[in-house]
Structures are given as structure tokens and as C-alpha cells.
mmCIF file of C-alpha atoms in Angstrom:
data_model
loop_
_atom_site.group_PDB
_atom_site.id
_atom_site.type_symbol
_atom_site.label_atom_id
_atom_site.label_comp_id
_atom_site.label_asym_id
_atom_site.label_seq_id
_atom_site.Cartn_x
_atom_site.Cartn_y
_atom_site.Cartn_z
ATOM 1 C CA MET A 1 5.804 -3.515 -38.214
ATOM 2 C CA GLY A 2 9.445 -2.877 -37.588
ATOM 3 C CA ASN A 3 9.570 -5.465 -34.844
ATOM 4 C CA ALA A 4 8.479 -8.413 -37.023
ATOM 5 C CA GLN A 5 10.691 -11.489 -36.926
ATOM 6 C CA SER A 6 10.951 -14.595 -39.051
ATOM 7 C CA PRO A 7 9.548 -17.748 -37.393
ATOM 8 C CA SER A 8 13.057 -19.146 -36.854
ATOM 9 C CA ASN A 9 14.069 -16.056 -34.863
ATOM 10 C CA VAL A 10 11.026 -15.833 -32.583
ATOM 11 C CA ASP A 11 11.960 -16.073 -28.918
ATOM 12 C CA PRO A 12 10.257 -19.178 -27.448
ATOM 13 C CA ARG A 13 9.616 -17.178 -24.257
ATOM 14 C CA TYR A 14 7.595 -14.732 -26.339
ATOM 15 C CA VAL A 15 5.572 -17.528 -27.930
ATOM 16 C CA SER A 16 4.828 -18.972 -24.509
ATOM 17 C CA ALA A 17 4.005 -15.544 -23.063
ATOM 18 C CA THR A 18 1.439 -14.746 -25.772
ATOM 19 C CA ARG A 19 -0.674 -17.664 -24.522
ATOM 20 C CA ALA A 20 -1.312 -15.753 -21.286
ATOM 21 C CA PHE A 21 -3.306 -13.090 -23.156
ATOM 22 C CA THR A 22 -6.522 -12.953 -25.129
ATOM 23 C CA GLN A 23 -6.334 -11.781 -28.718
ATOM 24 C CA LYS A 24 -7.793 -8.433 -27.687
ATOM 25 C CA GLU A 25 -5.189 -8.039 -24.950
ATOM 26 C CA LEU A 26 -2.415 -8.827 -27.417
ATOM 27 C CA LYS A 27 -3.845 -6.333 -29.877
ATOM 28 C CA ASP A 28 -3.888 -3.669 -27.158
ATOM 29 C CA LEU A 29 -0.302 -4.491 -26.188
ATOM 30 C CA ARG A 30 0.832 -4.172 -29.806
ATOM 31 C CA SER A 31 -1.011 -0.850 -30.069
ATOM 32 C CA LEU A 32 0.632 0.370 -26.879
ATOM 33 C CA PHE A 33 4.042 -0.706 -28.114
ATOM 34 C CA ASN A 34 3.565 1.008 -31.482
ATOM 35 C CA HIS A 35 2.335 4.160 -29.772
ATOM 36 C CA LEU A 36 5.344 4.395 -27.441
ATOM 37 C CA ALA A 37 7.877 3.255 -30.042
ATOM 38 C CA ALA A 38 6.690 6.043 -32.341
ATOM 39 C CA GLN A 39 7.707 8.551 -29.674
ATOM 40 C CA SER A 40 11.117 7.016 -29.079
ATOM 41 C CA GLN A 41 13.056 8.231 -32.137
ATOM 42 C CA THR A 42 14.013 4.648 -32.982
ATOM 43 C CA ASN A 43 12.142 4.367 -36.310
ATOM 44 C CA ALA A 44 9.298 2.760 -34.319
ATOM 45 C CA LYS A 45 11.379 -0.363 -33.707
ATOM 46 C CA CYS A 46 11.645 -0.165 -29.930
ATOM 47 C CA ILE A 47 10.793 1.925 -26.872
ATOM 48 C CA SER A 48 13.442 4.122 -25.335
ATOM 49 C CA PRO A 49 14.058 4.308 -21.560
ATOM 50 C CA SER A 50 12.845 7.919 -21.296
ATOM 51 C CA VAL A 51 9.531 7.260 -23.037
ATOM 52 C CA PHE A 52 8.988 4.052 -21.051
ATOM 53 C CA GLN A 53 9.654 5.779 -17.736
ATOM 54 C CA SER A 54 7.499 8.813 -18.579
ATOM 55 C CA TYR A 55 4.536 6.713 -19.718
ATOM 56 C CA PHE A 56 4.511 4.468 -16.653
ATOM 57 C CA GLY A 57 5.425 7.260 -14.246
ATOM 58 C CA LEU A 58 8.575 5.508 -13.047
ATOM 59 C CA HIS A 59 11.634 7.681 -12.615
ATOM 60 C CA GLY A 60 15.100 7.507 -11.159
ATOM 61 C CA PRO A 61 16.610 4.206 -9.952
ATOM 62 C CA LEU A 62 13.223 2.436 -9.731
ATOM 63 C CA GLY A 63 12.324 3.335 -13.317
ATOM 64 C CA GLU A 64 15.782 2.325 -14.525
ATOM 65 C CA ARG A 65 15.549 -1.003 -12.712
ATOM 66 C CA MET A 66 12.106 -1.749 -14.144
ATOM 67 C CA PHE A 67 13.339 -0.965 -17.673
ATOM 68 C CA ASP A 68 16.331 -3.207 -17.050
ATOM 69 C CA LEU A 69 14.130 -6.135 -15.977
ATOM 70 C CA VAL A 70 11.632 -5.696 -18.808
ATOM 71 C CA THR A 71 14.488 -5.706 -21.356
ATOM 72 C CA GLN A 72 15.846 -8.882 -19.729
ATOM 73 C CA GLU A 73 18.948 -7.016 -18.514
ATOM 74 C CA ARG A 74 20.483 -6.730 -21.985
ATOM 75 C CA LYS A 75 21.697 -3.172 -21.242
ATOM 76 C CA ASP A 76 21.058 -2.127 -24.863
ATOM 77 C CA GLN A 77 18.480 0.571 -24.001
ATOM 78 C CA ARG A 78 15.992 -0.974 -26.452
ATOM 79 C CA LEU A 79 12.627 -2.379 -25.339
ATOM 80 C CA THR A 80 10.995 -4.577 -27.967
ATOM 81 C CA LEU A 81 7.431 -5.826 -28.313
ATOM 82 C CA GLU A 82 8.661 -9.251 -27.272
ATOM 83 C CA ASP A 83 10.161 -7.762 -24.096
ATOM 84 C CA LEU A 84 6.888 -6.059 -23.212
ATOM 85 C CA VAL A 85 4.767 -9.172 -23.741
ATOM 86 C CA VAL A 86 7.141 -11.476 -21.838
ATOM 87 C CA ALA A 87 7.449 -9.055 -18.910
ATOM 88 C CA LYS A 88 3.718 -8.452 -18.610
ATOM 89 C CA ALA A 89 2.983 -12.174 -18.899
ATOM 90 C CA THR A 90 5.292 -12.837 -15.951
ATOM 91 C CA TYR A 91 4.552 -9.739 -13.880
ATOM 92 C CA GLU A 92 0.780 -9.621 -14.335
ATOM 93 C CA LYS A 93 -0.297 -13.085 -15.489
ATOM 94 C CA GLY A 94 2.237 -15.367 -13.834
ATOM 95 C CA THR A 95 1.907 -17.568 -10.784
ATOM 96 C CA LYS A 96 2.132 -16.010 -7.336
ATOM 97 C CA ASP A 97 5.744 -17.191 -7.073
ATOM 98 C CA GLU A 98 6.658 -15.784 -10.502
ATOM 99 C CA ILE A 99 5.107 -12.395 -9.767
ATOM 100 C CA GLU A 100 6.745 -12.095 -6.363
ATOM 101 C CA GLU A 101 10.107 -13.181 -7.735
ATOM 102 C CA PHE A 102 9.840 -10.412 -10.343
ATOM 103 C CA ILE A 103 8.979 -7.831 -7.664
ATOM 104 C CA PHE A 104 11.806 -9.068 -5.441
ATOM 105 C CA ARG A 105 14.259 -8.574 -8.302
ATOM 106 C CA LEU A 106 12.747 -5.133 -8.931
ATOM 107 C CA LEU A 107 13.647 -4.078 -5.391
ATOM 108 C CA ASP A 108 17.331 -4.635 -6.187
ATOM 109 C CA VAL A 109 17.632 -1.136 -7.623
ATOM 110 C CA SER A 110 21.412 -1.145 -7.124
ATOM 111 C CA GLY A 111 21.663 -4.209 -9.379
ATOM 112 C CA ASP A 112 24.121 -6.053 -7.115
ATOM 113 C CA ASN A 113 21.893 -9.146 -6.733
ATOM 114 C CA PHE A 114 21.113 -8.306 -3.109
ATOM 115 C CA VAL A 115 18.187 -6.430 -1.591
ATOM 116 C CA GLY A 116 19.413 -4.291 1.286
ATOM 117 C CA ARG A 117 17.899 -1.554 3.404
ATOM 118 C CA SER A 118 19.287 1.090 1.037
ATOM 119 C CA ASP A 119 17.420 -0.549 -1.873
ATOM 120 C CA LEU A 120 14.139 -0.521 0.041
ATOM 121 C CA GLU A 121 14.712 3.087 1.061
ATOM 122 C CA THR A 122 15.161 4.122 -2.579
ATOM 123 C CA VAL A 123 11.980 2.280 -3.591
ATOM 124 C CA MET A 124 9.866 3.743 -0.775
ATOM 125 C CA ILE A 125 11.050 7.294 -1.526
ATOM 126 C CA ALA A 126 10.125 6.751 -5.182
ATOM 127 C CA ILE A 127 6.687 5.482 -4.152
ATOM 128 C CA PHE A 128 5.932 8.515 -2.000
ATOM 129 C CA ASN A 129 7.451 11.187 -4.238
ATOM 130 C CA ASP A 130 6.964 9.960 -7.798
ATOM 131 C CA ILE A 131 4.170 7.375 -7.861
ATOM 132 C CA LEU A 132 1.818 8.599 -5.138
ATOM 133 C CA CYS A 133 3.008 12.181 -5.688
ATOM 134 C CA MET A 134 2.998 13.007 -1.989
ATOM 135 C CA LYS A 135 4.942 16.110 -1.088
ATOM 136 C CA ASP A 136 6.327 16.998 2.309
ATOM 137 C CA SER A 137 4.137 19.618 3.948
ATOM 138 C CA GLU A 138 5.883 22.680 5.315
ATOM 139 C CA ASP A 139 3.634 22.966 8.360
ATOM 140 C CA ARG A 140 4.153 19.423 9.604
ATOM 141 C CA SER A 141 7.120 18.278 11.665
ATOM 142 C CA SER A 142 7.511 14.873 9.992
ATOM 143 C CA SER A 143 8.995 14.254 6.564
ATOM 144 C CA HIS A 144 8.926 11.333 4.169
ATOM 145 C CA GLU A 145 12.189 10.184 5.732
ATOM 146 C CA ASP A 146 10.364 9.450 8.987
ATOM 147 C CA PHE A 147 7.665 7.432 7.248
ATOM 148 C CA VAL A 148 10.156 5.591 5.048
ATOM 149 C CA ASN A 149 12.056 4.496 8.151
ATOM 150 C CA ASN A 150 8.825 3.222 9.713
ATOM 151 C CA PHE A 151 8.086 1.105 6.632
ATOM 152 C CA LEU A 152 11.661 -0.208 6.595
ATOM 153 C CA ASN A 153 11.446 -1.066 10.285
ATOM 154 C CA ALA A 154 8.834 -3.681 9.373
ATOM 155 C CA ALA A 155 11.427 -5.534 7.275
ATOM 156 C CA LYS A 156 13.789 -8.268 8.389
ATOM 157 C CA PHE A 157 17.223 -8.715 6.841
ATOM 158 C CA SER A 158 18.357 -12.236 7.656
ATOM 159 C CA MET A 159 21.206 -12.437 5.145
ATOM 160 C CA HIS A 160 24.353 -10.472 4.184
ATOM 161 C CA ASN A 161 25.744 -9.312 0.864
ATOM 162 C CA GLY A 162 28.743 -10.985 -0.704
ATOM 163 C CA GLU A 163 31.204 -8.804 1.193
ATOM 164 C CA GLY A 164 29.310 -9.136 4.467
ATOM 165 C CA THR A 165 29.090 -5.347 4.807
ATOM 166 C CA GLU A 166 25.293 -4.982 4.640
ATOM 167 C CA GLU A 167 22.374 -6.991 5.942
ATOM 168 C CA THR A 168 20.156 -8.119 3.090
ATOM 169 C CA MET A 169 16.690 -9.503 2.600
ATOM 170 C CA SER A 170 15.949 -13.121 1.745
ATOM 171 C CA PHE A 171 12.999 -13.975 -0.491
ATOM 172 C CA GLU A 172 11.121 -15.177 2.593
ATOM 173 C CA ASP A 173 11.940 -11.893 4.357
ATOM 174 C CA PHE A 174 10.480 -10.062 1.362
ATOM 175 C CA ARG A 175 7.266 -12.093 1.444
ATOM 176 C CA ASN A 176 6.793 -11.448 5.152
ATOM 177 C CA TRP A 177 7.371 -7.732 4.586
ATOM 178 C CA CYS A 178 4.693 -7.678 1.892
ATOM 179 C CA THR A 179 2.257 -9.540 4.164
ATOM 180 C CA HIS A 180 2.465 -6.728 6.712
ATOM 181 C CA LEU A 181 2.473 -3.962 4.088
ATOM 182 C CA PRO A 182 -0.342 -4.827 1.641
ATOM 183 C CA SER A 183 -0.368 -1.303 0.171
ATOM 184 C CA VAL A 184 3.284 -1.686 -0.852
ATOM 185 C CA ARG A 185 2.657 -5.151 -2.306
ATOM 186 C CA LYS A 186 -0.379 -3.994 -4.311
ATOM 187 C CA LEU A 187 1.442 -1.012 -5.775
ATOM 188 C CA LEU A 188 4.660 -2.874 -6.612
ATOM 189 C CA GLY A 189 2.532 -5.435 -8.449
ATOM 190 C CA SER A 190 0.830 -2.878 -10.686
ATOM 191 C CA LEU A 191 3.617 -0.629 -11.976
ATOM 192 C CA LEU A 192 3.257 -1.782 -15.601
ATOM 193 C CA LEU A 193 -0.343 -0.625 -15.715
ATOM 194 C CA SER A 194 -1.063 2.806 -17.123
ATOM 195 C CA PRO A 195 -0.952 5.400 -14.311
ATOM 196 C CA GLY A 196 -4.375 6.622 -15.440
ATOM 197 C CA SER A 197 -5.989 3.191 -15.251
ATOM 198 C CA GLY A 198 -6.588 3.086 -11.490
ATOM 199 C CA ARG A 199 -3.491 1.217 -10.390
ATOM 200 C CA PRO A 200 -4.180 -1.088 -7.432
ATOM 201 C CA GLY A 201 -2.444 0.273 -4.375
ATOM 202 C CA SER A 202 -2.339 3.865 -5.615
ATOM 203 C CA GLN A 203 -5.479 5.301 -4.028
ATOM 204 C CA ILE A 204 -5.187 7.408 -0.879
ATOM 205 C CA PRO A 205 -8.338 8.050 1.177
ATOM 206 C CA LYS A 206 -9.303 11.697 1.495
ATOM 207 C CA ILE A 207 -8.787 12.813 5.096
ATOM 208 C CA LEU A 208 -11.588 15.197 6.088
ATOM 209 C CA THR A 209 -11.528 17.358 9.217
ATOM 210 C CA SER A 210 -13.157 20.559 10.387
ATOM 211 C CA LYS A 211 -11.347 23.677 9.200
ATOM 212 C CA ALA A 212 -11.210 24.782 12.826
ATOM 213 C CA ILE A 213 -8.923 21.866 13.745
ATOM 214 C CA ASP A 214 -5.177 22.466 13.579
ATOM 215 C CA SER A 215 -3.771 19.916 11.112
ATOM 216 C CA ASN A 216 -0.655 19.555 13.246
ATOM 217 C CA ILE A 217 -2.556 17.656 15.950
ATOM 218 C CA ILE A 218 -3.841 15.018 13.521
ATOM 219 C CA LEU A 219 -2.195 11.607 13.842
ATOM 220 C CA LEU A 220 -3.535 10.232 10.555
ATOM 221 C CA ARG A 221 -1.193 11.399 7.819
ATOM 222 C CA LYS A 222 -1.709 10.591 4.150
ATOM 223 C CA GLU A 223 1.132 8.071 4.289
ATOM 224 C CA TYR A 224 -0.591 6.258 7.148
ATOM 225 C CA ALA A 225 -3.994 6.379 5.436
ATOM 226 C CA TRP A 226 -2.434 4.824 2.317
ATOM 227 C CA HIS A 227 -0.850 2.112 4.474
ATOM 228 C CA ILE A 228 -4.098 1.253 6.301
ATOM 229 C CA GLY A 229 -6.067 1.388 3.046
ATOM 230 C CA GLY A 230 -3.925 -1.394 1.599
ATOM 231 C CA ALA A 231 -5.943 -3.893 3.651
ATOM 232 C CA LEU A 232 -9.307 -2.494 2.564
ATOM 233 C CA SER A 233 -11.586 -2.860 -0.419
ATOM 234 C CA GLN A 234 -11.980 -0.156 -3.052
ATOM 235 C CA GLN A 235 -15.276 1.042 -1.580
ATOM 236 C CA ASP A 236 -13.529 1.955 1.689
ATOM 237 C CA LEU A 237 -10.929 4.237 0.104
ATOM 238 C CA GLU A 238 -12.926 7.414 -0.486
ATOM 239 C CA ASP A 239 -13.660 9.840 2.366
ATOM 240 C CA TRP A 240 -12.467 9.333 5.944
ATOM 241 C CA ASN A 241 -14.125 11.805 8.316
ATOM 242 C CA LEU A 242 -12.740 12.705 11.726
ATOM 243 C CA LEU A 243 -15.430 11.726 14.246
ATOM 244 C CA TYR A 244 -13.507 12.107 17.483
ATOM 245 C CA HIS A 245 -10.197 13.618 18.593
ATOM 246 C CA SER A 246 -9.232 13.593 22.255
ATOM 247 C CA SER A 247 -7.357 16.899 22.027
ATOM 248 C CA VAL A 248 -10.540 18.561 20.781
ATOM 249 C CA ASN A 249 -13.253 16.512 22.473
ATOM 250 C CA GLY A 250 -11.424 15.432 25.628
ATOM 251 C CA LEU A 251 -10.442 11.950 26.807
ATOM 252 C CA SER A 252 -14.021 10.822 27.326
ATOM 253 C CA PHE A 253 -15.550 7.449 26.489
ATOM 254 C CA ASN A 254 -19.071 8.921 26.558
ATOM 255 C CA THR A 255 -18.102 11.717 24.166
ATOM 256 C CA PHE A 256 -16.428 9.172 21.920
ATOM 257 C CA LEU A 257 -19.589 7.054 21.786
ATOM 258 C CA GLY A 258 -21.755 10.108 21.212
ATOM 259 C CA ASN A 259 -19.611 11.434 18.388
ATOM 260 C CA ILE A 260 -19.561 8.143 16.498
ATOM 261 C CA SER A 261 -23.206 7.212 17.138
ATOM 262 C CA ASN A 262 -24.441 8.704 13.859
ATOM 263 C CA HIS A 263 -21.846 6.841 11.782
ATOM 264 C CA ALA A 264 -23.091 3.419 10.750
ATOM 265 C CA GLY A 265 -20.038 2.303 8.778
ATOM 266 C CA PRO A 266 -16.534 1.102 9.628
ATOM 267 C CA THR A 267 -14.163 3.190 11.721
ATOM 268 C CA VAL A 268 -10.414 3.574 12.112
ATOM 269 C CA LEU A 269 -9.228 3.930 15.724
ATOM 270 C CA ILE A 270 -5.762 5.437 16.215
ATOM 271 C CA ILE A 271 -3.885 5.811 19.508
ATOM 272 C CA LYS A 272 -0.696 7.633 20.344
ATOM 273 C CA ASP A 273 0.582 6.679 23.779
ATOM 274 C CA LYS A 274 2.933 8.495 26.097
ATOM 275 C CA GLU A 275 5.858 6.407 24.803
ATOM 276 C CA GLY A 276 5.334 7.970 21.357
ATOM 277 C CA TYR A 277 4.095 4.752 19.759
ATOM 278 C CA ILE A 278 1.191 5.055 17.308
ATOM 279 C CA TYR A 279 -1.098 2.121 16.487
ATOM 280 C CA GLY A 280 -4.750 1.165 16.291
ATOM 281 C CA GLY A 281 -7.395 -0.969 14.690
ATOM 282 C CA TYR A 282 -9.920 -1.050 11.864
ATOM 283 C CA ALA A 283 -13.420 -1.807 13.168
ATOM 284 C CA SER A 284 -15.641 -3.166 10.433
ATOM 285 C CA GLN A 285 -18.730 -3.082 12.663
ATOM 286 C CA PRO A 286 -20.197 -0.117 14.598
ATOM 287 C CA TRP A 287 -19.095 0.386 18.206
ATOM 288 C CA GLU A 288 -22.194 -0.942 19.994
ATOM 289 C CA ARG A 289 -22.786 -2.470 23.420
ATOM 290 C CA HIS A 290 -22.034 -6.197 23.588
ATOM 291 C CA ALA A 291 -21.327 -8.601 26.447
ATOM 292 C CA ASP A 292 -18.934 -10.632 24.299
ATOM 293 C CA PHE A 293 -16.693 -10.380 21.267
ATOM 294 C CA TYR A 294 -18.332 -9.586 17.933
ATOM 295 C CA GLY A 295 -17.242 -8.280 14.512
ATOM 296 C CA ASP A 296 -16.137 -10.010 11.330
ATOM 297 C CA MET A 297 -12.961 -11.023 9.553
ATOM 298 C CA LYS A 298 -12.558 -7.574 8.008
ATOM 299 C CA CYS A 299 -11.235 -6.205 11.322
ATOM 300 C CA PHE A 300 -7.486 -5.801 11.727
ATOM 301 C CA LEU A 301 -4.820 -4.219 13.910
ATOM 302 C CA PHE A 302 -2.028 -1.971 12.690
ATOM 303 C CA GLN A 303 1.125 -0.200 13.769
ATOM 304 C CA LEU A 304 2.154 3.210 12.425
ATOM 305 C CA ASN A 305 5.133 4.417 14.465
ATOM 306 C CA PRO A 306 7.962 3.498 14.950
ATOM 307 C CA VAL A 307 7.053 0.416 12.889
ATOM 308 C CA THR A 308 4.459 0.337 10.115
ATOM 309 C CA SER A 309 2.632 -3.001 9.860
ATOM 310 C CA ILE A 310 -0.813 -4.527 9.433
ATOM 311 C CA PHE A 311 -2.064 -7.670 11.189
ATOM 312 C CA ARG A 312 -5.125 -9.299 9.678
ATOM 313 C CA PRO A 313 -7.223 -12.087 11.242
ATOM 314 C CA THR A 314 -5.531 -15.481 11.279
ATOM 315 C CA GLY A 315 -8.748 -17.466 11.750
ATOM 316 C CA ALA A 316 -7.506 -18.795 15.092
ATOM 317 C CA ASN A 317 -10.654 -17.456 16.797
ATOM 318 C CA ASN A 318 -13.508 -14.984 16.370
ATOM 319 C CA ASN A 319 -12.463 -12.609 19.159
ATOM 320 C CA LEU A 320 -12.358 -9.682 16.788
ATOM 321 C CA GLN A 321 -14.054 -6.605 18.215
ATOM 322 C CA TRP A 322 -15.059 -5.625 21.771
ATOM 323 C CA CYS A 323 -17.341 -2.885 23.057
ATOM 324 C CA ALA A 324 -18.621 -3.169 26.643
ATOM 325 C CA ILE A 325 -20.607 -0.292 28.141
ATOM 326 C CA ASN A 326 -21.882 -0.030 31.756
ATOM 327 C CA PHE A 327 -21.385 -3.658 32.748
ATOM 328 C CA SER A 328 -20.788 -4.363 36.443
ATOM 329 C CA SER A 329 -19.029 -7.730 36.065
ATOM 330 C CA GLU A 330 -15.233 -7.964 36.178
ATOM 331 C CA ASP A 331 -15.535 -10.633 33.502
ATOM 332 C CA ILE A 332 -16.881 -7.999 31.097
ATOM 333 C CA PRO A 333 -14.401 -5.102 31.240
ATOM 334 C CA ASN A 334 -15.926 -1.841 30.071
ATOM 335 C CA GLY A 335 -14.132 -0.299 27.116
ATOM 336 C CA ILE A 336 -13.285 -1.014 23.499
ATOM 337 C CA GLY A 337 -10.773 -3.403 22.012
ATOM 338 C CA PHE A 338 -9.656 -5.939 19.436
ATOM 339 C CA GLY A 339 -8.491 -9.534 19.550
ATOM 340 C CA GLY A 340 -6.992 -11.791 22.192
ATOM 341 C CA ARG A 341 -9.191 -12.654 25.147
ATOM 342 C CA VAL A 342 -10.895 -10.866 28.024
ATOM 343 C CA ASN A 343 -8.351 -8.899 30.102
ATOM 344 C CA HIS A 344 -5.629 -9.970 27.664
ATOM 345 C CA PHE A 345 -6.637 -8.165 24.467
ATOM 346 C CA GLY A 346 -4.586 -7.511 21.370
ATOM 347 C CA LEU A 347 -5.570 -3.883 21.964
ATOM 348 C CA PHE A 348 -7.828 -2.476 24.680
ATOM 349 C CA LEU A 349 -8.839 0.955 25.983
ATOM 350 C CA SER A 350 -10.673 1.157 29.311
ATOM 351 C CA ALA A 351 -13.947 3.046 29.560
ATOM 352 C CA ASN A 352 -12.140 5.883 31.321
ATOM 353 C CA PHE A 353 -9.934 6.305 28.245
ATOM 354 C CA ASP A 354 -7.030 6.893 30.617
ATOM 355 C CA GLN A 355 -5.354 3.503 30.289
ATOM 356 C CA GLY A 356 -5.426 0.218 28.443
ATOM 357 C CA HIS A 357 -3.211 -2.635 27.337
ATOM 358 C CA THR A 358 -1.829 -4.482 24.324
ATOM 359 C CA PHE A 359 -0.629 -8.079 24.229
ATOM 360 C CA SER A 360 0.479 -10.400 21.472
ATOM 361 C CA CYS A 361 -2.568 -12.300 20.256
ATOM 362 C CA THR A 362 -3.345 -15.206 17.978
ATOM 363 C CA THR A 363 -6.503 -13.510 16.668
ATOM 364 C CA PHE A 364 -4.402 -11.283 14.415
ATOM 365 C CA GLY A 365 -0.953 -12.829 14.827
ATOM 366 C CA SER A 366 0.070 -9.446 16.227
ATOM 367 C CA PRO A 367 2.777 -8.568 18.742
ATOM 368 C CA CYS A 368 2.478 -6.120 21.622
ATOM 369 C CA LEU A 369 1.824 -2.906 19.684
ATOM 370 C CA SER A 370 3.675 -0.585 22.053
ATOM 371 C CA LYS A 371 6.894 -0.474 24.051
ATOM 372 C CA SER A 372 5.197 -2.229 26.962
ATOM 373 C CA ASN A 373 1.901 -4.005 27.566
ATOM 374 C CA ARG A 374 0.378 -1.141 29.515
ATOM 375 C CA ILE A 375 -1.080 1.760 27.505
ATOM 376 C CA LEU A 376 -1.249 5.345 28.723
ATOM 377 C CA PRO A 377 -3.026 7.187 25.904
ATOM 378 C CA GLU A 378 -1.891 10.664 24.942
ATOM 379 C CA VAL A 379 -4.065 11.118 21.826
ATOM 380 C CA ILE A 380 -7.023 9.095 20.559
ATOM 381 C CA GLU A 381 -8.607 9.583 17.132
ATOM 382 C CA CYS A 382 -11.523 7.880 15.447
ATOM 383 C CA TRP A 383 -12.273 8.205 11.738
ATOM 384 C CA GLY A 384 -15.488 7.272 10.003
ATOM 385 C CA VAL A 385 -15.006 5.410 6.725
ATOM 386 C CA THR A 386 -17.534 6.441 4.074
ATOM 387 C CA GLN A 387 -18.330 3.434 1.926
ATOM 388 C CA VAL A 388 -19.340 4.046 -1.684
ATOM 389 C CA ALA A 389 -20.548 1.834 -4.507
ATOM 390 C CA THR A 390 -17.749 0.722 -6.801
ATOM 391 C CA GLN A 391 -19.668 1.144 -10.075
ATOM 392 C CA ASP A 392 -18.765 4.793 -10.517
ATOM 393 C CA LYS A 393 -15.117 4.007 -9.815
ATOM 394 C CA ASN A 394 -15.184 1.215 -12.372
ATOM 395 C CA ASP A 395 -16.739 3.506 -14.963
ATOM 396 C CA ALA A 396 -14.017 6.067 -14.362
ATOM 397 C CA VAL A 397 -11.225 3.678 -15.304
ATOM 398 C CA LYS A 398 -12.960 1.989 -18.218
ATOM 399 C CA GLY A 399 -11.500 2.340 -21.658
ATOM 400 C CA THR A 400 -9.050 0.507 -23.826
ATOM 401 C CA VAL A 401 -5.388 1.351 -24.185
ATOM 402 C CA LEU A 402 -6.219 3.104 -27.451
ATOM 403 C CA GLU A 403 -8.857 5.282 -25.793
ATOM 404 C CA ARG A 404 -6.236 6.531 -23.352
ATOM 405 C CA PHE A 405 -3.638 7.299 -26.019
ATOM 406 C CA LYS A 406 -4.783 10.877 -26.573
ATOM 407 C CA GLU A 407 -4.328 11.739 -22.898
ATOM 408 C CA ASP A 408 -1.032 9.823 -22.716
ATOM 409 C CA ARG A 409 0.223 11.548 -25.847
ATOM 410 C CA ASN A 410 -0.491 14.955 -24.362
ATOM 411 C CA MET A 411 1.496 13.921 -21.312
ATOM 412 C CA LEU A 412 4.427 12.888 -23.488
ATOM 413 C CA LYS A 413 4.316 16.210 -25.317
ATOM 414 C CA MET A 414 4.461 18.041 -22.023
ATOM 415 C CA VAL A 415 7.728 16.347 -21.150
ATOM 416 C CA GLY A 416 9.115 16.950 -24.631
ATOM 417 C CA LEU A 417 9.073 13.357 -25.812
ATOM 418 C CA ALA A 418 6.252 13.296 -28.321
ATOM 419 C CA ASN A 419 7.076 13.035 -32.003
ATOM 420 C CA SER A 420 7.447 16.644 -33.168
ATOM 421 C CA SER A 421 6.301 15.788 -36.682
ATOM 422 C CA GLU A 422 2.654 15.643 -35.574
#
């Protein structure tokens, strides 16, 4: 191979990195390198930026930054086998700190050694447009810019750049941001996997509604479904069916219960209040009559607009899910909710569906989800999550790197990068 080196010239980082892989994994990495190097017009000695970015589906500033990190910032436009092995060993096989440090450096797409809001904006736009391949819909009022801002609003910037002209993110800020945006963290940690291999963080649940329903009234956009799905298992990321919509079915607790009664699986409850805030909760258990809290640790609360965040159980208590129907005691308020304590829930809708409240709660470590504690609902949606066995999904992504080469090669030919001699 053209990338062979004498023992005295072998990079010790490469030697150390090879220990993170099995022999089969190393063989697959060498095969992948040879395959991409052959398309790079470099006499098969290295991988060019264009081939690298096309294969991994990374374009623009994010793709350039990833190539820069993988090539150890040499700026020579040449990615060697050693580069690929060292980068994957750190990015995919390293410790939690090593992986997150790599991702944090990846976010610095401007390359100025600071991660500012403009860097995050560039990354989020690349995620929506290039990686998830979401396109703005002409018949909807919101654009990716709105959603990007919501994701950025979940970030804290506790530092400043060298000139003091822009607020920047500390490493701790970055970790907190990832905690509240698990979909972003999953995807940013899987960008060196083949796009066709079922990248973690790349699946978007299919949103299913009746054809008679105007899509413009739906609160759950694909961007929001992707965000919520980041906290769920693979089996929960298939079909999400609209069970109840207040604009169609009316603001009625009884109608809500009737519409969801035939769905035995988890549900996603989404509320838009009269302040314009959008938020909700994932209920892992069916909405059934109880005189006390119930549910399991799969429940969580989330915000969608104007901030996008997820708040998972902290373990502080088991006050996860609430559903009280036709109780006469003031100590058992009729309605549905999540977290907190009686009459001081993390999120609660009264049985009249005309009001509710949201308070900060230790159950999920969540803040007040709206502008104020009192909720005046404008729209309420409930989606039924269809759970499927994961075996078929696993079968779909099986196959070695070599088995995927034919498909990848066709993709490279389409973009004009494949070796024209074949």
C-alpha cells in the first residue's frame, strides 16, 4: 500500500490508536481508506477533502472542520490511513471526555479556538439541511432559522472571545447544552459513520395525520420530532400517529381520553399556550385513572419554543406521571400532568382543558416551561408512539464496510468523484 511506513516513522499515536480496534475493524478501516483513496486522484496515497466530505455527507464549514480535525490540522489537504485510525479511535472509541472534547473542537467551525453562537448556528443549519436533509416547506410559516434559534436558545455562553466581541461557550456550557439536546449530541458523535449505516441521532419519526387535517395547524414539526426522539430508544422512532388535536376535536378532556383509549403505547403530549410557548411531555405509560403519581423513568418533559430542551428524570422522586379522573377530593386534582407534587406540578392540565400550570420541579430538573406559571392552552396535541421490534432495523443496517462499497461508489460517481478508469 502507498501509505506504508518504516517502523521508525510510524506515529506513536497511530500505534496506540490501533489497540482500540479488533483486527476485523482495522481491516475494514484499511479497506475503507483504500476505497476512498482510490477515488481521490492521489495515487491511492491519501483521501482528498472532496471525497471525504461526499462519503460522510458532510459539506460546507462543518465538513471542512471535520476534515481539518481528522488530519490533525496540518492544512495539507491529505488524509492518511493513520489520520483515519487515530481520529476514529478518539472520536468513537475514546473516553467520554475525549469524545466530547473532539466534538467541542468540531463545533469551532470558524477555527478561531472559540465556540460562539455563530459557530453553533452554522452547525445546526448543516444538520438540518445536509445531514438530516430537511427542507423548508413552502406551506408552513416557520423556517429552519426559527428552529435553529430555538436550539441555540438552550445554550449558555459564559465566556468571551479573545477580543471580547462575542460571547462564547465553555466546555461545561457545551456539556450542559448536549444534556438538554440529546438528538444533537447523538448525531455529532456519529458523523464518521457511513451515512447508510443507521447513524445514531439521524432518524426522524414519521408524523402521521389524517389527510383531512390542515398541516398548518400541526404543532409537531419534523425538527421537533427529531429533538424529542433524541431521548427515546430506537423502537420508539417509527410512526407517530395524531390521536387528538384540540382544533379538530375541541378542548375536551373526555374527548381526549376517548381518542387515546385504543392506544396502549407511549404518547407525546404537546401544548401551545396563549403566550406562544410550546412544550409538553413524553408519557411512557397509558393515560389511565390513578389516585396518585405513576409512570416510570422513561417519562420526560420538553420545551420546543422559544427554547428547545429536554428534561429527563433526575431520580429525586417517582412523581412522574399523573392522570386523575372524576375524583371529588381537592387533594387529587382532576387532570393530567408530569412531575413535581400535587397542585405544584412540573406540568399540569386541568380536566376542563382550559387552564393548568407549570412550575420548576426536581423530578425532571426542569424550569417553569412557559412565560409564567399559569397555563392558558391554545392548542393541545397528543401523538401515539408506535413501538416496533428492533430486529428488522438491525437487519437493515447490517453489512461490512466492503458490502456497502458498491452503493457508496455509485454515490461517488453521481457527484463526479469516482475513478473514471473503471
